[in-house]
PDB file of C-alpha atoms in Angstrom:
ATOM      1  CA  MET C   1      -0.037   0.024   0.089  1.00 88.00           C
ATOM      2  CA  ILE C   2       1.431   3.220  -0.702  1.00 93.00           C
ATOM      3  CA  ASN C   3       0.589   6.487   1.686  1.00 95.00           C
ATOM      4  CA  SER C   4       2.426   9.893   0.642  1.00 96.00           C
ATOM      5  CA  VAL C   5       1.980  13.014   0.540  1.00 96.00           C
ATOM      6  CA  SER C   6       3.494  16.107  -0.180  1.00 96.00           C
ATOM      7  CA  LEU C   7       2.003  19.396   0.267  1.00 96.00           C
ATOM      8  CA  THR C   8       3.483  23.330  -0.927  1.00 96.00           C
ATOM      9  CA  GLY C   9       2.162  26.097   1.255  1.00 95.00           C
ATOM     10  CA  ARG C  10       2.210  28.511   4.433  1.00 94.00           C
ATOM     11  CA  LEU C  11       2.031  28.059   7.739  1.00 95.00           C
ATOM     12  CA  THR C  12      -0.612  29.712   9.305  1.00 95.00           C
ATOM     13  CA  ARG C  13       0.709  29.829  12.263  1.00 95.00           C
ATOM     14  CA  ASP C  14       3.807  29.426  14.715  1.00 95.00           C
ATOM     15  CA  PRO C  15       4.160  25.585  14.912  1.00 96.00           C
ATOM     16  CA  GLU C  16       3.399  24.259  18.404  1.00 96.00           C
ATOM     17  CA  LEU C  17       5.906  22.320  20.348  1.00 96.00           C
ATOM     18  CA  LYS C  18       5.497  20.003  22.971  1.00 95.00           C
ATOM     19  CA  TYR C  19       7.444  17.319  24.917  1.00 95.00           C
ATOM     20  CA  SER C  20       6.023  14.259  26.331  1.00 93.00           C
ATOM     21  CA  GLN C  21       6.698  13.287  29.516  1.00 93.00           C
ATOM     22  CA  SER C  22       9.763  11.192  28.100  1.00 94.00           C
ATOM     23  CA  GLY C  23      11.160  13.029  27.040  1.00 93.00           C
ATOM     24  CA  THR C  24      10.070  12.920  23.000  1.00 94.00           C
ATOM     25  CA  ALA C  25       9.134  16.288  21.175  1.00 95.00           C
ATOM     26  CA  PHE C  26       5.940  16.912  19.736  1.00 96.00           C
ATOM     27  CA  ALA C  27       4.724  19.580  17.207  1.00 96.00           C
ATOM     28  CA  ASN C  28       1.876  20.938  15.310  1.00 96.00           C
ATOM     29  CA  ALA C  29       0.927  23.311  12.516  1.00 96.00           C
ATOM     30  CA  THR C  30      -1.016  24.178  10.435  1.00 96.00           C
ATOM     31  CA  LEU C  31      -0.561  24.235   6.152  1.00 96.00           C
ATOM     32  CA  ALA C  32      -2.219  26.680   4.035  1.00 95.00           C
ATOM     33  CA  VAL C  33      -1.588  24.920   0.383  1.00 95.00           C
ATOM     34  CA  GLU C  34      -3.604  27.268  -2.105  1.00 93.00           C
ATOM     35  CA  ARG C  35      -5.675  25.454  -4.946  1.00 91.00           C
ATOM     36  CA  ASN C  36      -5.045  25.491  -8.304  1.00 90.00           C
ATOM     37  CA  TYR C  37      -8.297  27.071 -10.255  1.00 89.00           C
ATOM     38  CA  THR C  38      -9.640  29.892  -9.038  1.00 87.00           C
ATOM     39  CA  ASN C  39     -13.490  29.582  -7.492  1.00 87.00           C
ATOM     40  CA  GLN C  40     -16.367  32.256  -8.848  1.00 89.00           C
ATOM     41  CA  GLN C  41     -15.185  34.732  -7.631  1.00 91.00           C
ATOM     42  CA  GLY C  42     -11.785  34.756  -9.855  1.00 89.00           C
ATOM     43  CA  GLU C  43     -10.072  33.933  -6.481  1.00 89.00           C
ATOM     44  CA  ARG C  44      -7.907  31.542  -5.222  1.00 89.00           C
ATOM     45  CA  GLU C  45      -8.969  29.077  -1.690  1.00 91.00           C
ATOM     46  CA  SER C  46      -6.853  27.830  -0.362  1.00 92.00           C
ATOM     47  CA  ASP C  47      -7.347  24.626   2.328  1.00 93.00           C
ATOM     48  CA  PHE C  48      -5.458  24.605   6.098  1.00 96.00           C
ATOM     49  CA  ILE C  49      -3.417  20.847   6.167  1.00 96.00           C
ATOM     50  CA  ARG C  50      -2.560  20.075   9.834  1.00 96.00           C
ATOM     51  CA  LEU C  51       0.573  18.386  10.215  1.00 97.00           C
ATOM     52  CA  SER C  52       2.387  17.001  13.354  1.00 96.00           C
ATOM     53  CA  ALA C  53       5.494  16.100  13.366  1.00 96.00           C
ATOM     54  CA  SER C  54       8.285  13.634  16.224  1.00 95.00           C
ATOM     55  CA  GLY C  55      11.387  13.976  17.549  1.00 95.00           C
ATOM     56  CA  LYS C  56      13.920  15.488  15.798  1.00 95.00           C
ATOM     57  CA  ARG C  57      11.600  16.327  12.995  1.00 95.00           C
ATOM     58  CA  ALA C  58       9.189  17.666  15.974  1.00 95.00           C
ATOM     59  CA  GLU C  59      12.330  20.555  16.890  1.00 95.00           C
ATOM     60  CA  THR C  60      13.139  21.943  12.979  1.00 95.00           C
ATOM     61  CA  LEU C  61      10.002  22.399  12.486  1.00 95.00           C
ATOM     62  CA  ALA C  62       8.729  24.589  16.082  1.00 95.00           C
ATOM     63  CA  ASN C  63      12.761  25.895  15.206  1.00 94.00           C
ATOM     64  CA  HIS C  64      12.969  26.885  12.355  1.00 93.00           C
ATOM     65  CA  PHE C  65       9.787  27.561  10.527  1.00 93.00           C
ATOM     66  CA  LYS C  66       7.830  30.445  11.490  1.00 94.00           C
ATOM     67  CA  LYS C  67       3.976  31.958  10.316  1.00 94.00           C
ATOM     68  CA  GLY C  68       4.119  33.482   6.639  1.00 92.00           C
ATOM     69  CA  GLU C  69       6.953  30.620   5.801  1.00 93.00           C
ATOM     70  CA  LEU C  70       7.018  28.829   2.612  1.00 94.00           C
ATOM     71  CA  MET C  71       7.817  25.446   3.008  1.00 95.00           C
ATOM     72  CA  GLY C  72       7.809  21.961   1.454  1.00 95.00           C
ATOM     73  CA  VAL C  73       6.450  18.839   3.471  1.00 96.00           C
ATOM     74  CA  GLU C  74       6.388  15.306   2.104  1.00 97.00           C
ATOM     75  CA  GLY C  75       4.847  12.895   5.083  1.00 97.00           C
ATOM     76  CA  ARG C  76       1.713   9.706   5.165  1.00 97.00           C
ATOM     77  CA  LEU C  77      -2.040  10.753   5.636  1.00 97.00           C
ATOM     78  CA  LYS C  78      -2.837   9.955   9.402  1.00 96.00           C
ATOM     79  CA  THR C  79      -6.277   9.677  10.981  1.00 95.00           C
ATOM     80  CA  TYR C  80      -7.529   9.170  14.140  1.00 94.00           C
ATOM     81  CA  SER C  81      -9.823   9.784  16.713  1.00 94.00           C
ATOM     82  CA  TYR C  82     -11.023  10.878  19.653  1.00 93.00           C
ATOM     83  CA  GLU C  83     -13.812  11.959  22.128  1.00 94.00           C
ATOM     84  CA  ASN C  84     -14.500  15.283  23.338  1.00 93.00           C
ATOM     85  CA  THR C  85     -15.329  17.297  26.397  1.00 94.00           C
ATOM     86  CA  GLN C  86     -19.296  16.514  25.062  1.00 95.00           C
ATOM     87  CA  GLY C  87     -18.392  12.813  25.168  1.00 94.00           C
ATOM     88  CA  GLN C  88     -19.143  13.248  21.311  1.00 95.00           C
ATOM     89  CA  LYS C  89     -16.642  11.117  18.846  1.00 95.00           C
ATOM     90  CA  VAL C  90     -13.613  13.078  16.315  1.00 93.00           C
ATOM     91  CA  TYR C  91     -12.091  12.091  13.597  1.00 95.00           C
ATOM     92  CA  VAL C  92      -8.870  13.874  12.664  1.00 93.00           C
ATOM     93  CA  THR C  93      -6.434  13.314  10.033  1.00 95.00           C
ATOM     94  CA  GLU C  94      -3.847  14.897   9.491  1.00 96.00           C
ATOM     95  CA  VAL C  95       0.051  15.200   7.320  1.00 97.00           C
ATOM     96  CA  ALA C  96       2.590  12.843  10.180  1.00 96.00           C
ATOM     97  CA  ILE C  97       5.604  14.855   8.159  1.00 96.00           C
ATOM     98  CA  ASN C  98       8.837  13.233   7.089  1.00 96.00           C
ATOM     99  CA  ASN C  99      10.729  15.531   5.965  1.00 95.00           C
ATOM    100  CA  LEU C 100      10.547  18.890   5.628  1.00 94.00           C
ATOM    101  CA  SER C 101      12.078  22.545   3.144  1.00 92.00           C
ATOM    102  CA  PHE C 102      13.306  25.871   3.105  1.00 90.00           C
ATOM    103  CA  LEU C 103      11.279  26.647  -0.027  1.00 90.00           C
ATOM    104  CA  GLN C 104      11.957  30.222   0.817  1.00 79.00           C
ATOM    105  CA  PRO C 105      15.305  32.609   0.813  1.00 76.00           C
ATOM    106  CA  LYS C 106      17.081  33.848   4.727  1.00 69.00           C
ATOM    107  CA  SER C 107      16.653  37.305   2.347  1.00 67.00           C
ATOM    108  CA  GLN C 108      12.917  36.897   2.375  1.00 67.00           C
ATOM    109  CA  LYS C 109      12.270  35.801   5.943  1.00 63.00           C
ATOM    110  CA  ALA C 110      10.829  37.314   8.960  1.00 56.00           C
ATOM    111  CA  GLY C 111      13.242  39.826  11.093  1.00 51.00           C
ATOM    112  CA  TYR C 112      16.137  39.844   8.804  1.00 47.00           C
ATOM    113  CA  SER C 113      17.250  42.882   6.781  1.00 45.00           C
ATOM    114  CA  GLN C 114      19.483  42.086   4.462  1.00 44.00           C
ATOM    115  CA  GLN C 115      20.261  45.737   3.643  1.00 46.00           C
ATOM    116  CA  ASN C 116      21.322  45.578   7.152  1.00 44.00           C
ATOM    117  CA  ASN C 117      23.041  42.108   6.820  1.00 45.00           C
ATOM    118  CA  LEU C 118      24.929  43.882   3.308  1.00 43.00           C
ATOM    119  CA  GLU C 119      25.859  46.997   6.026  1.00 46.00           C
ATOM    120  CA  GLN C 120      29.416  45.682   7.844  1.00 45.00           C
ATOM    121  CA  TYR C 121      30.819  44.694   3.932  1.00 45.00           C
ATOM    122  CA  ASP C 122      30.852  48.963   3.549  1.00 48.00           C
ATOM    123  CA  ASP C 123      33.934  48.489   1.621  1.00 51.00           C
ATOM    124  CA  TYR C 124      34.191  46.233   0.039  1.00 49.00           C
ATOM    125  CA  ASP C 125      35.059  47.378  -3.888  1.00 53.00           C
ATOM    126  CA  PRO C 126      34.087  44.102  -6.499  1.00 54.00           C
ATOM    127  CA  GLY C 127      36.962  45.495  -8.550  1.00 58.00           C
ATOM    128  CA  GLN C 128      39.997  45.227  -6.610  1.00 56.00           C
ATOM    129  CA  GLN C 129      42.008  43.114  -6.711  1.00 59.00           C
ATOM    130  CA  ILE C 130      43.304  40.627  -3.711  1.00 58.00           C
ATOM    131  CA  ASP C 131      46.165  38.912  -3.133  1.00 62.00           C
ATOM    132  CA  ILE C 132      45.444  35.653  -2.066  1.00 60.00           C
ATOM    133  CA  GLN C 133      48.793  33.075  -2.382  1.00 66.00           C
ATOM    134  CA  ASP C 134      48.048  29.265  -3.085  1.00 65.00           C
ATOM    135  CA  GLY C 135      49.247  28.616   0.697  1.00 63.00           C
ATOM    136  CA  ASP C 136      46.252  30.566   1.451  1.00 60.00           C
ATOM    137  CA  LEU C 137      44.413  28.322   0.224  1.00 58.00           C
ATOM    138  CA  PRO C 138      42.223  24.793   2.151  1.00 57.00           C
ATOM    139  CA  PHE C 139      42.766  22.895  -1.009  1.00 52.00           C
TER     140      PHE C 139
END
């Protein structure tokens, strides 16, 4: 049997990281995935896909991905149910993450200013000759 899911989208919120009593990391997030067609008003709608990860993947998701960032996810479809506080059975479908991909350059991420990063190189002249000896190279 094949159970494989590949998605590209943007996080709707920062991932939520929790640890079990045994110390295993678990993270949840929601990915907004734009549909490849428009509705009657000419607008693209999105599906909101629940994501889950455990272990190192959970820590990577929570520590390196933030709300609004474009990411790629590969995983498997997972379903389960539980009984809520009103005694109703709730069914959940989510993607259990096997692989995460950064699809947005650091320069486009929130809080990163390329201009501020370049200011430290104000004295750099791309036409300037640099004297490098063979002994200076690591190879």
